[in-house]
Short mmCIF file of C-alpha atoms in Angstrom, two decimals:
data_model
loop_
_atom_site.label_atom_id
_atom_site.label_comp_id
_atom_site.label_asym_id
_atom_site.label_seq_id
_atom_site.Cartn_x
_atom_site.Cartn_y
_atom_site.Cartn_z
CA MET A 1231 5.87 44.01 -8.74
CA ARG A 1232 5.49 47.10 -6.92
CA ALA A 1233 8.20 48.40 -5.27
CA LEU A 1234 8.23 47.70 -1.36
CA LYS A 1235 8.64 49.30 1.85
CA PHE A 1236 10.90 48.97 4.27
CA LEU A 1237 11.15 50.40 7.74
CA PHE A 1238 13.74 51.23 9.86
CA LEU A 1239 13.60 51.60 13.48
CA GLU A 1240 17.64 53.66 13.50
CA ASP A 1241 18.49 56.18 15.08
CA SER A 1242 21.54 56.80 14.02
CA PRO A 1243 22.52 58.59 10.76
CA THR A 1244 25.45 57.38 10.02
CA ASP A 1245 24.77 53.82 11.39
CA LEU A 1246 21.45 53.86 8.87
CA GLU A 1247 23.25 55.21 5.77
CA LEU A 1248 25.59 52.31 6.08
CA ILE A 1249 22.75 49.86 6.06
CA GLN A 1250 21.09 51.28 2.90
CA ARG A 1251 24.54 51.60 1.10
CA GLU A 1252 24.19 47.81 1.46
CA LEU A 1253 20.97 46.69 0.62
CA LYS A 1254 21.64 49.54 -2.37
CA LYS A 1255 24.65 47.82 -3.49
CA GLY A 1256 22.73 45.00 -3.02
CA GLY A 1257 20.82 46.25 -6.06
CA VAL A 1258 17.93 45.38 -3.79
CA GLU A 1259 15.31 48.55 -4.77
CA TYR A 1260 12.39 49.40 -2.40
CA ILE A 1261 10.69 52.33 -0.36
CA PRO A 1262 11.96 53.42 2.82
CA LEU A 1263 10.49 54.31 5.80
CA HIS A 1264 12.91 55.85 9.13
CA ALA A 1265 11.37 55.58 12.25
CA GLN A 1266 14.01 56.98 15.41
CA ASP A 1267 11.32 56.39 18.96
CA ARG A 1268 8.65 54.53 19.48
CA GLU A 1269 5.43 56.81 18.27
CA GLU A 1270 7.73 56.85 14.71
CA TYR A 1271 7.63 53.34 14.35
CA ILE A 1272 4.23 52.50 15.83
CA LYS A 1273 2.90 55.46 13.39
CA ALA A 1274 4.45 54.36 10.40
CA ILE A 1275 3.73 50.13 10.78
CA VAL A 1276 -0.12 51.52 11.18
CA GLU A 1277 -0.59 53.78 8.63
CA GLU A 1278 2.24 52.41 6.58
CA LYS A 1279 2.08 49.03 6.34
CA PRO A 1280 5.61 48.60 5.47
CA ASP A 1281 6.98 44.79 3.81
CA PHE A 1282 10.06 44.74 5.70
CA ILE A 1283 11.33 45.79 9.19
CA PHE A 1284 15.00 46.22 9.91
CA SER A 1285 15.47 47.21 13.29
CA ASP A 1286 18.75 47.78 16.08
CA PHE A 1287 18.43 46.19 19.08
CA SER A 1288 18.71 49.05 21.66
CA LEU A 1289 17.91 52.77 21.36
CA PRO A 1290 16.78 55.83 23.87
CA ASN A 1291 13.93 55.57 26.06
CA PHE A 1292 12.68 52.22 23.38
CA ASP A 1293 14.16 48.92 22.70
CA GLY A 1294 14.14 46.39 19.55
CA LEU A 1295 12.34 43.53 21.64
CA SER A 1296 9.76 45.73 22.68
CA ALA A 1297 9.43 47.01 18.49
CA LEU A 1298 10.19 43.39 17.63
CA SER A 1299 6.61 42.97 20.15
CA LEU A 1300 4.28 45.51 18.66
CA ALA A 1301 5.17 44.32 14.99
CA LYS A 1302 4.09 40.64 16.05
CA GLU A 1303 0.68 42.37 17.29
CA LYS A 1304 -0.08 44.86 14.84
CA CYS A 1305 1.41 43.34 11.64
CA PRO A 1306 2.10 39.52 12.06
CA ALA A 1307 2.77 39.05 8.64
CA THR A 1308 5.55 41.45 8.21
CA PRO A 1309 9.16 40.08 8.49
CA PHE A 1310 11.43 41.68 11.11
CA ILE A 1311 15.54 42.18 11.01
CA PHE A 1312 16.90 42.50 14.26
CA VAL A 1313 20.36 45.15 12.61
CA SER A 1314 22.41 45.95 15.31
CA GLY A 1315 25.99 46.39 17.26
CA THR A 1316 25.81 45.37 20.24
CA TYR A 1317 23.95 41.27 20.11
CA GLY A 1318 25.15 38.55 22.28
CA GLU A 1319 24.88 35.31 21.83
CA ASP A 1320 21.84 35.20 24.41
CA ALA A 1321 20.03 38.14 23.17
CA ALA A 1322 20.12 36.07 19.61
CA ILE A 1323 18.43 32.99 20.75
CA GLN A 1324 15.53 35.61 22.69
CA THR A 1325 14.68 37.43 19.54
CA LEU A 1326 14.55 34.17 17.39
CA THR A 1327 12.16 32.98 19.98
CA ARG A 1328 9.99 35.59 19.87
CA GLY A 1329 9.64 35.10 16.10
CA ALA A 1330 12.36 37.45 14.47
CA THR A 1331 13.49 36.41 10.76
CA ASP A 1332 16.86 36.76 11.48
CA TYR A 1333 19.53 39.50 12.66
CA VAL A 1334 22.45 41.05 11.67
CA LEU A 1335 25.82 42.43 13.40
CA LYS A 1336 26.18 46.27 11.83
CA ASP A 1337 30.52 45.32 11.51
CA ARG A 1338 29.22 42.11 9.42
CA LEU A 1339 26.53 43.88 7.43
CA VAL A 1340 27.67 42.30 4.45
CA LYS A 1341 25.63 39.58 5.89
CA LEU A 1342 22.39 41.73 5.35
CA VAL A 1343 21.56 41.62 1.32
CA PRO A 1344 21.85 37.47 1.51
CA ALA A 1345 19.56 37.45 5.16
CA LEU A 1346 16.99 39.71 2.69
CA LYS A 1347 16.83 37.55 0.48
CA ARG A 1348 16.06 34.43 2.69
CA ALA A 1349 13.32 35.89 4.12
CA ILE A 1350 11.66 37.45 0.82
CA LYS A 1351 12.26 33.35 -0.45
CA GLU A 1352 9.77 32.50 3.36
CA MET A 1353 7.06 35.41 2.77
CA GLU A 1354 6.71 33.76 -0.66
CA GLU A 1355 7.02 30.46 0.12
CA HIS A 1356 4.20 30.90 2.74
CA ASN A 1357 1.95 33.73 0.42
CA ALA A 1358 1.73 30.47 -1.98
CA LEU A 1359 0.83 28.14 1.15
CA ARG A 1360 -1.76 30.71 2.29
CA ARG A 1361 -3.24 30.77 -1.38
CA ALA A 1362 -2.98 27.04 -1.84
CA GLU A 1363 -4.82 26.25 1.10
CA ALA A 1364 -7.45 29.13 0.20
CA GLU A 1365 -7.92 27.63 -3.55
CA LYS A 1366 -8.71 23.76 -1.78
CA TYR A 1367 -10.86 25.38 0.82
CA GLU A 1368 -12.40 26.76 -2.06
CA ILE A 1369 -12.61 23.04 -3.57
CA GLU A 1370 -14.14 21.55 -0.36
CA GLU A 1371 -16.49 23.69 -0.58
CA GLN A 1372 -17.37 23.34 -4.10
CA LEU A 1373 -17.47 19.31 -3.39
CA ARG A 1374 -19.56 19.87 0.12
CA GLN A 1375 -21.53 21.86 -2.15
CA SER A 1376 -22.12 19.28 -5.50
CA GLN A 1377 -23.04 17.24 -2.54
CA LYS A 1378 -24.98 18.59 -0.58
CA VAL A 1379 -27.19 19.39 -3.76
CA GLU A 1380 -26.70 15.28 -4.61
CA ALA A 1381 -28.41 13.92 -1.54
CA MET A 1382 -31.17 17.43 -2.27
CA GLY A 1383 -31.77 15.07 -5.06
CA PHE A 1384 -33.03 12.10 -3.59
CA LEU A 1385 -34.81 13.97 -0.86
CA ALA A 1386 -36.70 16.30 -2.77
CA GLY A 1387 -37.91 13.54 -5.04
CA ALA A 1388 -39.36 12.09 -1.95
CA MET A 1389 -40.39 14.74 -0.93
CA ALA A 1390 -42.47 15.62 -4.09
CA HIS A 1391 -43.62 12.63 -3.77
CA GLU A 1392 -45.47 13.14 -0.29
CA ILE A 1393 -46.39 16.97 -0.88
CA ASN A 1394 -49.12 15.88 -3.55
CA ASN A 1395 -51.16 14.06 -0.72
CA PRO A 1396 -51.99 17.09 1.07
CA ILE A 1397 -52.25 18.81 -2.05
CA MET A 1398 -55.44 16.88 -3.67
CA ALA A 1399 -56.69 17.45 0.20
CA ILE A 1400 -56.68 21.23 0.03
CA ILE A 1401 -58.31 20.76 -3.55
CA ASP A 1402 -60.60 18.54 -2.57
CA TYR A 1403 -62.11 20.46 0.59
CA ALA A 1404 -62.11 23.76 -1.70
CA GLN A 1405 -63.99 22.33 -4.42
CA MET A 1406 -66.39 21.02 -1.43
CA ILE A 1407 -66.35 24.65 -0.33
CA SER A 1408 -66.93 26.09 -3.11
CA LYS A 1409 -70.28 24.14 -4.37
CA GLY A 1410 -71.84 26.96 -1.48
CA GLU A 1411 -73.49 23.62 -0.17
CA MET A 1412 -72.56 23.73 3.11
CA ASP A 1413 -73.18 25.43 6.81
CA PRO A 1414 -70.82 27.44 8.83
CA ALA A 1415 -69.96 24.59 10.71
CA LYS A 1416 -68.72 22.54 8.15
CA ILE A 1417 -67.17 24.59 6.00
CA GLN A 1418 -65.04 25.71 9.01
CA LYS A 1419 -64.03 22.09 9.76
CA ILE A 1420 -63.48 21.43 6.56
CA SER A 1421 -61.21 25.93 6.76
CA SER A 1422 -59.38 24.08 9.89
CA LYS A 1423 -57.74 20.58 7.98
CA ILE A 1424 -57.19 23.10 4.92
CA LYS A 1425 -54.85 25.19 7.44
CA GLN A 1426 -53.18 21.63 8.75
CA GLU A 1427 -52.31 20.62 5.46
CA GLY A 1428 -50.97 24.16 4.51
CA GLU A 1429 -48.77 24.40 8.03
CA ARG A 1430 -48.08 20.54 6.80
CA ILE A 1431 -46.42 21.60 3.25
CA SER A 1432 -45.19 24.22 4.78
CA GLU A 1433 -42.74 22.47 7.70
CA MET A 1434 -41.72 19.62 4.70
CA VAL A 1435 -40.65 23.05 2.37
CA LYS A 1436 -38.14 24.40 5.18
CA ASP A 1437 -36.69 21.64 6.62
CA LEU A 1438 -35.51 21.69 2.82
CA LEU A 1439 -34.65 25.66 2.65
CA ARG A 1440 -32.67 24.87 6.12
CA PHE A 1441 -30.97 22.31 4.89
CA ALA A 1442 -29.68 23.82 1.72
CA ARG A 1443 -28.91 27.14 3.24
CA GLN A 1444 -25.26 28.04 2.65
CA GLU A 1445 -23.02 27.21 5.32
CA LYS A 1446 -22.20 30.83 7.09
CA GLY A 1447 -19.12 29.34 8.40
CA VAL A 1448 -19.55 29.54 12.42
CA TYR A 1449 -18.80 26.88 14.99
CA GLU A 1450 -21.56 27.06 17.85
CA PRO A 1451 -22.94 24.91 20.18
CA VAL A 1452 -25.30 23.07 18.96
CA SER A 1453 -28.09 19.84 20.68
CA VAL A 1454 -26.83 16.85 19.22
CA PHE A 1455 -30.61 16.12 20.10
CA ASN A 1456 -32.11 18.64 18.28
CA LEU A 1457 -29.56 17.01 15.26
CA ILE A 1458 -31.06 14.22 14.90
CA LYS A 1459 -34.80 15.07 15.09
CA LYS A 1460 -34.12 17.60 12.47
CA THR A 1461 -32.57 13.64 10.21
CA ARG A 1462 -35.31 12.43 11.20
CA ALA A 1463 -38.08 15.38 10.24
CA ILE A 1464 -36.00 15.91 7.30
CA THR A 1465 -35.53 12.06 5.63
CA GLU A 1466 -38.90 11.87 7.05
CA GLN A 1467 -40.82 11.57 3.89
CA ARG A 1468 -38.11 8.59 1.75
CA LEU A 1469 -38.51 6.87 5.45
CA LYS A 1470 -42.65 6.28 4.03
CA MET A 1471 -41.74 5.69 0.79
CA SER A 1472 -38.81 3.39 1.09
CA LEU A 1473 -41.10 1.60 4.30
CA ILE A 1474 -38.20 2.42 6.84
CA GLN A 1475 -38.81 2.40 10.57
CA MET A 1476 -36.23 4.69 12.53
CA ASP A 1477 -35.50 4.03 15.73
CA LEU A 1478 -34.43 6.81 17.98
CA ARG A 1479 -32.04 5.97 21.01
CA ILE A 1480 -30.57 9.24 22.49
CA ASP A 1481 -30.35 10.86 25.46
CA PRO A 1482 -31.81 14.30 25.62
CA GLU A 1483 -29.48 15.38 28.59
CA LEU A 1484 -26.10 14.75 25.33
CA PRO A 1485 -24.16 17.38 26.08
CA PHE A 1486 -23.53 20.23 22.97
CA VAL A 1487 -21.01 19.78 20.28
CA LEU A 1488 -19.45 22.32 18.95
CA CYS A 1489 -19.70 22.44 15.46
CA LYS A 1490 -20.98 24.07 12.19
CA GLU A 1491 -24.80 22.69 12.27
CA GLY A 1492 -25.10 22.64 8.72
CA GLN A 1493 -22.82 20.67 8.23
CA ILE A 1494 -22.96 18.18 10.72
CA LEU A 1495 -26.53 17.99 9.63
CA GLN A 1496 -24.92 17.62 6.15
CA VAL A 1497 -23.00 14.18 7.25
CA LEU A 1498 -25.70 12.77 9.77
CA LEU A 1499 -28.19 13.05 6.08
CA ASN A 1500 -25.71 11.22 3.99
CA LEU A 1501 -25.10 8.76 6.86
CA THR A 1502 -28.73 7.97 6.69
CA ASN A 1503 -29.20 8.04 2.99
CA ASN A 1504 -26.48 5.30 2.81
CA ALA A 1505 -28.63 3.01 4.47
CA ILE A 1506 -31.71 3.55 3.00
CA ASP A 1507 -30.24 2.77 -0.16
CA ALA A 1508 -29.01 -0.12 1.70
CA LEU A 1509 -32.45 -1.36 2.71
CA ASN A 1510 -33.58 -0.92 -0.46
CA GLN A 1511 -31.15 -3.30 -1.78
CA ARG A 1512 -31.32 -5.77 0.40
CA TYR A 1513 -34.96 -5.47 1.09
CA PRO A 1514 -37.52 -3.84 -2.06
CA ALA A 1515 -40.73 -4.54 -0.10
CA PHE A 1516 -42.23 -4.30 3.57
CA ASN A 1517 -39.40 -6.41 5.74
CA GLU A 1518 -39.38 -6.22 9.81
CA ASP A 1519 -35.62 -6.14 9.78
CA LYS A 1520 -36.10 -2.83 7.63
CA ARG A 1521 -34.69 -0.60 10.34
CA ILE A 1522 -33.10 2.37 10.74
CA SER A 1523 -31.86 2.80 14.56
CA ILE A 1524 -29.90 5.90 15.95
CA ASN A 1525 -27.91 6.19 18.96
CA ALA A 1526 -26.30 8.37 20.87
CA LYS A 1527 -24.65 8.28 23.89
CA ARG A 1528 -21.56 10.84 25.58
CA GLU A 1529 -18.25 8.44 26.25
CA GLU A 1530 -14.80 9.89 27.83
CA ILE A 1531 -11.98 9.46 26.10
CA ALA A 1532 -7.61 10.73 27.10
CA GLY A 1533 -10.20 12.17 30.35
CA LYS A 1534 -12.79 14.31 27.58
CA ALA A 1535 -16.00 13.94 27.21
CA TRP A 1536 -16.93 13.02 23.34
CA VAL A 1537 -20.62 12.28 22.36
CA ARG A 1538 -20.60 9.34 20.29
CA ILE A 1539 -23.43 9.27 17.40
CA THR A 1540 -24.42 5.65 15.45
CA ILE A 1541 -26.25 4.87 12.67
CA GLU A 1542 -26.53 1.44 12.13
CA ASP A 1543 -29.56 -0.78 9.40
CA LEU A 1544 -29.70 -3.88 8.23
CA GLY A 1545 -28.73 -3.68 4.85
CA SER A 1546 -26.74 -5.75 2.33
CA GLY A 1547 -24.32 -4.91 3.67
CA ILE A 1548 -20.43 -3.55 2.33
CA PRO A 1549 -17.82 -5.90 1.47
CA PRO A 1550 -14.33 -6.07 2.12
CA GLU A 1551 -13.17 -5.08 -0.65
CA VAL A 1552 -15.43 -1.72 -1.09
CA GLY A 1553 -14.66 -1.13 1.97
CA LYS A 1554 -11.07 -0.57 1.66
CA SER A 1555 -12.07 1.98 -0.94
CA ILE A 1556 -15.61 4.43 0.50
CA PHE A 1557 -13.77 7.28 1.79
CA ASN A 1558 -12.14 8.17 -1.59
CA THR A 1559 -13.33 11.30 -3.33
CA PHE A 1560 -15.84 10.53 -5.54
CA PHE A 1561 -15.74 6.27 -5.09
CA THR A 1562 -19.36 5.08 -5.97
CA THR A 1563 -20.34 1.71 -5.81
CA LYS A 1564 -24.01 3.01 -7.33
CA GLY A 1565 -25.39 3.93 -10.85
CA ALA A 1566 -24.31 6.87 -12.07
CA GLU A 1567 -28.09 8.25 -11.74
CA LYS A 1568 -27.84 7.46 -8.05
CA GLY A 1569 -24.46 9.36 -7.08
CA THR A 1570 -21.50 10.55 -7.26
CA GLY A 1571 -19.34 9.21 -4.53
CA LEU A 1572 -19.17 13.07 -2.83
CA GLY A 1573 -21.27 11.88 0.39
CA LEU A 1574 -18.87 9.76 2.50
CA SER A 1575 -15.51 11.45 1.36
CA VAL A 1576 -16.98 14.80 2.13
CA SER A 1577 -18.46 14.03 5.66
CA LEU A 1578 -15.01 12.42 5.76
CA GLY A 1579 -13.18 16.14 5.51
CA ILE A 1580 -16.25 18.04 7.94
CA VAL A 1581 -15.92 15.36 10.55
CA LYS A 1582 -11.81 15.85 10.70
CA GLU A 1583 -12.09 19.58 10.04
CA HIS A 1584 -14.73 19.45 13.12
CA GLY A 1585 -11.33 17.69 14.97
CA GLY A 1586 -13.49 14.51 15.60
CA PHE A 1587 -13.88 11.33 14.15
CA LEU A 1588 -16.01 9.19 11.07
CA SER A 1589 -15.62 5.38 11.32
CA PHE A 1590 -17.04 1.44 10.51
CA GLU A 1591 -18.02 -1.85 10.76
CA SER A 1592 -19.86 -4.23 8.47
CA VAL A 1593 -20.91 -7.55 7.53
CA PRO A 1594 -22.32 -8.04 4.11
CA ASN A 1595 -26.90 -9.14 4.08
CA GLU A 1596 -26.40 -8.12 8.03
CA TYR A 1597 -25.66 -4.91 9.10
CA THR A 1598 -24.07 -1.84 8.51
CA ARG A 1599 -22.64 0.63 11.96
CA PHE A 1600 -21.26 3.96 11.43
CA PHE A 1601 -19.90 5.64 14.24
CA LEU A 1602 -19.66 9.15 13.85
CA ASP A 1603 -17.42 10.70 17.35
CA LEU A 1604 -17.47 14.68 17.81
CA PRO A 1605 -15.71 16.78 20.52
CA ALA A 1606 -18.94 17.23 23.81
CA VAL A 1607 -19.11 21.48 24.20
#
C-alpha cells in the first residue's frame, strides 16, 4: 500500500511539530506536505494531490473556510480535518455543514488520531461503495447488451426473410440485362428498379445497425414521435411475417424527452416484440384483431409535463400470477429458444434511470397494455 500524503495548512512551526508528533505517536505513516498561505496551499492540492488535509482555522491573510471551499472545488473527495486553537461551537457547526470531515482542538490533540482513523474508515467505505456501484453498472450494461443481442436475433431473422425478396428481384433483373436483348429504354427502367431494391435492402440493414451500435451514454432531447417511427421501421419485417397490423396514434407536437435514445428505443422494441409474441400465441394465422396500437400523449403530473407511451395488443394477455414476476431478471414464460427473461427487467432498469415509470395492465385473452411514462423536457 502506498504511503498517504498529508497536507498541513499551518503557519505556526511549533503547532505543526506538535500535530506531527501526535500522529507519529499514534503510529501513523505518511508523507508530509506543508503550506503556510493561499498560494502554497493551491499549488499543493493541485500538483501533489494530497490524501488528507489538516488545516488551521485562522491564518494571516487566509482562513480555513476559504481553504475548505478550495478543497471542495479542486479535490472534493479528499478528507479535510480542522486542527485549530480558536474554535467555538458556531465555527464547528459552520465547518461541518460546509463539508469538513472533522475538527480537533489544538489543546486536545489526543483526539487527532481517532479522528483520522474515522476519516480513513469513511474514505474506505466510500471507495468500496464507488467500486460496487461501478461493478453494478458494468453488470447492468452487460445485461442490456445481452438483451439487445437477443432482440436483434428476432429482428434479424425476420429481416433476412424479407431481404431475400428484393435480392431475388435484383438477380432476375441482372439476368434479363445480361442477355443483351433489351432496348436502352427498358434497360434504364430495370436499372432504376435495381437501384430501388438495393436502397430498400440498405435501409433495412441500417435500421438494424442503428439499434445494434453501442450506446454512448449521452442524454439528449429526443422526439417521441421519431422514436416510435424508428420502432415501427425496425420491427416492420417481423410485423409483416406475423400478419400483424400496427396502428400509431401520436401527436407530432409532443414535447421532447431527455434520454439516451438507443436505450429508450430498446425498451420500445422489447415491448413491441413481446406484443408480437402474444398475438402470435393467440392468433397463429391472420385475424382482424391481430394488431398492435401505440399511443403517445402529453400528461401533467404534480404540475410537471410527462409523456405517456402506451403499447397495446389484443393477444394472449398476462395471467395475474405471472404478472407478479414479469419484471424479475431471467423470469420468462417462453421456451429457452425464444427468450432469456431479460427484456422486461432490463427495460425497467433503463426507465428508472431515466426518472420514468414502466407499468402494465392485462386481461388474459383480451388485451395487454404497457405504459411507459417519461418526464418531458
